[in-house]
Short mmCIF file of C-alpha atoms in Angstrom, two decimals:
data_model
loop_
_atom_site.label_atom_id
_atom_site.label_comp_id
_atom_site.label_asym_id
_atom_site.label_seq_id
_atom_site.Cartn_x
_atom_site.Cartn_y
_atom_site.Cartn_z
CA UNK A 1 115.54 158.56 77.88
CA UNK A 2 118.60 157.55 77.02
CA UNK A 3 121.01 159.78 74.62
CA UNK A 4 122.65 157.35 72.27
CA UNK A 5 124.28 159.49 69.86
CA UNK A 6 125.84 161.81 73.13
CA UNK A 7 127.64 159.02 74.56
CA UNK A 8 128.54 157.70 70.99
CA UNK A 9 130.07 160.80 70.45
CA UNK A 10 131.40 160.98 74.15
CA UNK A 11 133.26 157.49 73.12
CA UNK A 12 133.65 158.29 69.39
CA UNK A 13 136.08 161.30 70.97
CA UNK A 14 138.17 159.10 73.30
CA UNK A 15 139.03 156.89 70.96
CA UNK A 16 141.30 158.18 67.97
CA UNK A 17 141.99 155.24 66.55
CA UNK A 18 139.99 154.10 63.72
CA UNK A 19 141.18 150.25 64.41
CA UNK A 20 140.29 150.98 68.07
CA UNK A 21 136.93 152.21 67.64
CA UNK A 22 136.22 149.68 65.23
CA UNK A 23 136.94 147.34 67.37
CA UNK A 24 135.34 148.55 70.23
CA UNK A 25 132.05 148.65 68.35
CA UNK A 26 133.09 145.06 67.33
CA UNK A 27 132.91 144.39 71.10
CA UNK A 28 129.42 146.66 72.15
CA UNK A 29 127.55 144.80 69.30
CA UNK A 30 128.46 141.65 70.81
CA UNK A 31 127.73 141.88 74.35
CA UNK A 32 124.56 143.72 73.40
CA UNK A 33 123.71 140.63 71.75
CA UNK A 34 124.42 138.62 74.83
CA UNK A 35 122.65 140.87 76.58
CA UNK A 36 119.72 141.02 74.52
CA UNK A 37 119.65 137.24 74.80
CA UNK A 38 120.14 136.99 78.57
CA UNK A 39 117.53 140.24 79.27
CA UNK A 40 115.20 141.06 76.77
CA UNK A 41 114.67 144.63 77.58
CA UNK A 42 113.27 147.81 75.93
CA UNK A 43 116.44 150.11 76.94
CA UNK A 44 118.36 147.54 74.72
CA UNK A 45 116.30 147.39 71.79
CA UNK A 46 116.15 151.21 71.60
CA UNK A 47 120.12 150.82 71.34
CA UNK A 48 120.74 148.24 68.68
CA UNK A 49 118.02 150.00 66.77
CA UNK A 50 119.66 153.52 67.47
CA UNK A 51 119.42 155.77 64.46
CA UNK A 52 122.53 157.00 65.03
CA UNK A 53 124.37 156.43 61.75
CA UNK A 54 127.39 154.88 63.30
CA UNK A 55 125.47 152.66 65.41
CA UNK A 56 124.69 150.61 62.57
CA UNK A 57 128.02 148.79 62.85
CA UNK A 58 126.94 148.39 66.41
CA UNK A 59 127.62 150.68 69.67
CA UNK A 60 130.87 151.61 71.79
CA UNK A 61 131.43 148.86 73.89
CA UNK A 62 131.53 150.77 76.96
CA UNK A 63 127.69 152.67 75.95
CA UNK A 64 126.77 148.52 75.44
CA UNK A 65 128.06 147.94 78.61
CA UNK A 66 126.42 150.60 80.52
CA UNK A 67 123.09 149.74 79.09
CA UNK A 68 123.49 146.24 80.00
CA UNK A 69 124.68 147.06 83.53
CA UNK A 70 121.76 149.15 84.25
CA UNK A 71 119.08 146.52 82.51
CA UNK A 72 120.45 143.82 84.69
CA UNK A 73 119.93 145.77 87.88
CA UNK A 74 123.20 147.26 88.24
CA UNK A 75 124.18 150.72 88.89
CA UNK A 76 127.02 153.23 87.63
CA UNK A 77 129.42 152.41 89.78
CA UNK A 78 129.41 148.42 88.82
CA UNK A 79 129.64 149.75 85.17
CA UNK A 80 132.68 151.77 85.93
CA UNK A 81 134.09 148.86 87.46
CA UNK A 82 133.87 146.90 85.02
CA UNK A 83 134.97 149.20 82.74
CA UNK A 84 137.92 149.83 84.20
CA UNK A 85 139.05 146.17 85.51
CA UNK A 86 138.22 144.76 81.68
CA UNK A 87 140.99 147.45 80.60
CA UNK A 88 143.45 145.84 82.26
CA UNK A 89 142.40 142.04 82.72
CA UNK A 90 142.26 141.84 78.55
CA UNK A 91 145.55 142.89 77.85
CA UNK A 92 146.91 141.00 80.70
CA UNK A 93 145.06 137.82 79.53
CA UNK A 94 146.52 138.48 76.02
CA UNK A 95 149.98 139.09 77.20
CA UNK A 96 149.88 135.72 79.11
CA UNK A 97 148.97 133.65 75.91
CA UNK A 98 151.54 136.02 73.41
CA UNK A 99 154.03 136.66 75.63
CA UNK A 100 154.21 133.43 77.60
CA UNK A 101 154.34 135.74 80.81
CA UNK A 102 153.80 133.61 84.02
CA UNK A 103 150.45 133.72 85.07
CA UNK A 104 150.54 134.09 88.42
CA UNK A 105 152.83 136.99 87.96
CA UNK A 106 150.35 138.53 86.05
CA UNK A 107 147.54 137.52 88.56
CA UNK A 108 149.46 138.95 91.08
CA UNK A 109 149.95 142.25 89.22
CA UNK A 110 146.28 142.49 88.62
CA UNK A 111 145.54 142.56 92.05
CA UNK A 112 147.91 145.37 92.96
CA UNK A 113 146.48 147.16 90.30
CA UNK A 114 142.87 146.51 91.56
CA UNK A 115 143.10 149.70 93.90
CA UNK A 116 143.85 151.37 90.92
CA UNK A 117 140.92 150.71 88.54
CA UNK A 118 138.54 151.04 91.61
CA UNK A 119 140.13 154.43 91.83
CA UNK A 120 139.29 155.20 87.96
CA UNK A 121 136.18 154.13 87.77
CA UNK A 122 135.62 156.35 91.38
CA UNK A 123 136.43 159.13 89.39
CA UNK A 124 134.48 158.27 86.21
CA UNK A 125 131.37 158.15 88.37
CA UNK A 126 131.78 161.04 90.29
CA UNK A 127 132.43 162.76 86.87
CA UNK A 128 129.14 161.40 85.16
CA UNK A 129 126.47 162.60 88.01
CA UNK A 130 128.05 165.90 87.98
CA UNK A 131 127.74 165.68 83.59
CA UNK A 132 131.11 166.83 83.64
CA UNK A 133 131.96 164.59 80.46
CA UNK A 134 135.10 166.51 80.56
CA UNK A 135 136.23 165.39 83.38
CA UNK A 136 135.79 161.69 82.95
CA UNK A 137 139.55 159.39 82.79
CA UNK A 138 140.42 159.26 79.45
CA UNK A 139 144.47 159.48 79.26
CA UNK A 140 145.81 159.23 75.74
CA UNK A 141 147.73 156.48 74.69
CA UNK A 142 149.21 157.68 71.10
CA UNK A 143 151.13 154.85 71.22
CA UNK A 144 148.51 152.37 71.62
CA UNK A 145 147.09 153.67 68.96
CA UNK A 146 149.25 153.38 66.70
CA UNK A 147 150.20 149.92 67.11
CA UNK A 148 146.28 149.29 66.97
CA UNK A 149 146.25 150.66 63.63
CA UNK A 150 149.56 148.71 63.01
CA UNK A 151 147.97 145.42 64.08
CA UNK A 152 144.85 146.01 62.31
CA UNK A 153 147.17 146.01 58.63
CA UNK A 154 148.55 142.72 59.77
CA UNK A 155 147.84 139.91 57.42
CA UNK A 156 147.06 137.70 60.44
CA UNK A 157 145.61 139.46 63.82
CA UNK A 158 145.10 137.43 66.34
CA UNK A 159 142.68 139.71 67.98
CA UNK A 160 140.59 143.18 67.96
CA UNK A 161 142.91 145.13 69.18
#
């Protein structure tokens, strides 16, 4: 059976900021509504009726995500895939429409990085079967978080950071 309020903790921990969190659980609740939606499934009722106090504003995106993986007949290592390519496809998106960076610039850059994120999420997997939540990539990015919590005092925010 699945351990919701582990891996809410798990992601609760790698995730200092409170405007980053919130936001992630801003994200989980939606794509476990999609998901519900798309494939009704027991494994994702159990989670959006988790009685894990902080699960009432909805689950970590990435715990959403690996539910949903797994319900639509996916395993780990598409999860961590995922994962890891939607961590660097969003911001590049974003700085595309903010920054007015060329596109295919940015496409191209993606791709190099591809490698990279299959790399991550290599390692993330490996970590998981072993339960070595230790072990799994989390690098800290202080300054990320602090312009998250910057962006989230901004009178207009143009996204979830």
């Amino acid at each position: 059976a699945p351990r919701w309020a582990q891996l809410d903790a798990e992601a609760a921990a790698r995730t200092p900021s409170p405007a980053q969190r919130h936001a992630a659980r801003t994200q989980g609740r939606a794509l476990l509504r999609a998901a519900r939606a798309a494939w009704p499934h027991p494994v994702l009722d159990a989670l959006a009726a988790s009685p894990v106090a902080e699960l009432a504003r909805g689950p970590f995106h990435p715990v959403a995500l690996g539910a949903c993986t797994w319900v639509a007949g996916g395993q780990p290592a598409d999860a961590a895939v995922i994962a890891a390519t939607a961590a660097i496809t969003g911001p590049a998106s974003a700085a595309v429409r903010l920054l007015g960076l060329d596109p295919l610039a940015v496409t191209g850059l993606l791709a190099r990085l591809a490698g990279n994120a299959a790399g991550i999420a290599d390692t993330a997997c490996h970590a998981a079967a072993a339960g070595d939540w230790a072990a799994l990539p989390a690098p800290a990015s202080p300054g990320l978080d602090l312009l998250a919590q910057r962006h989230a005092r901004e009178e207009v925010a143009l996204f979830e950071s």
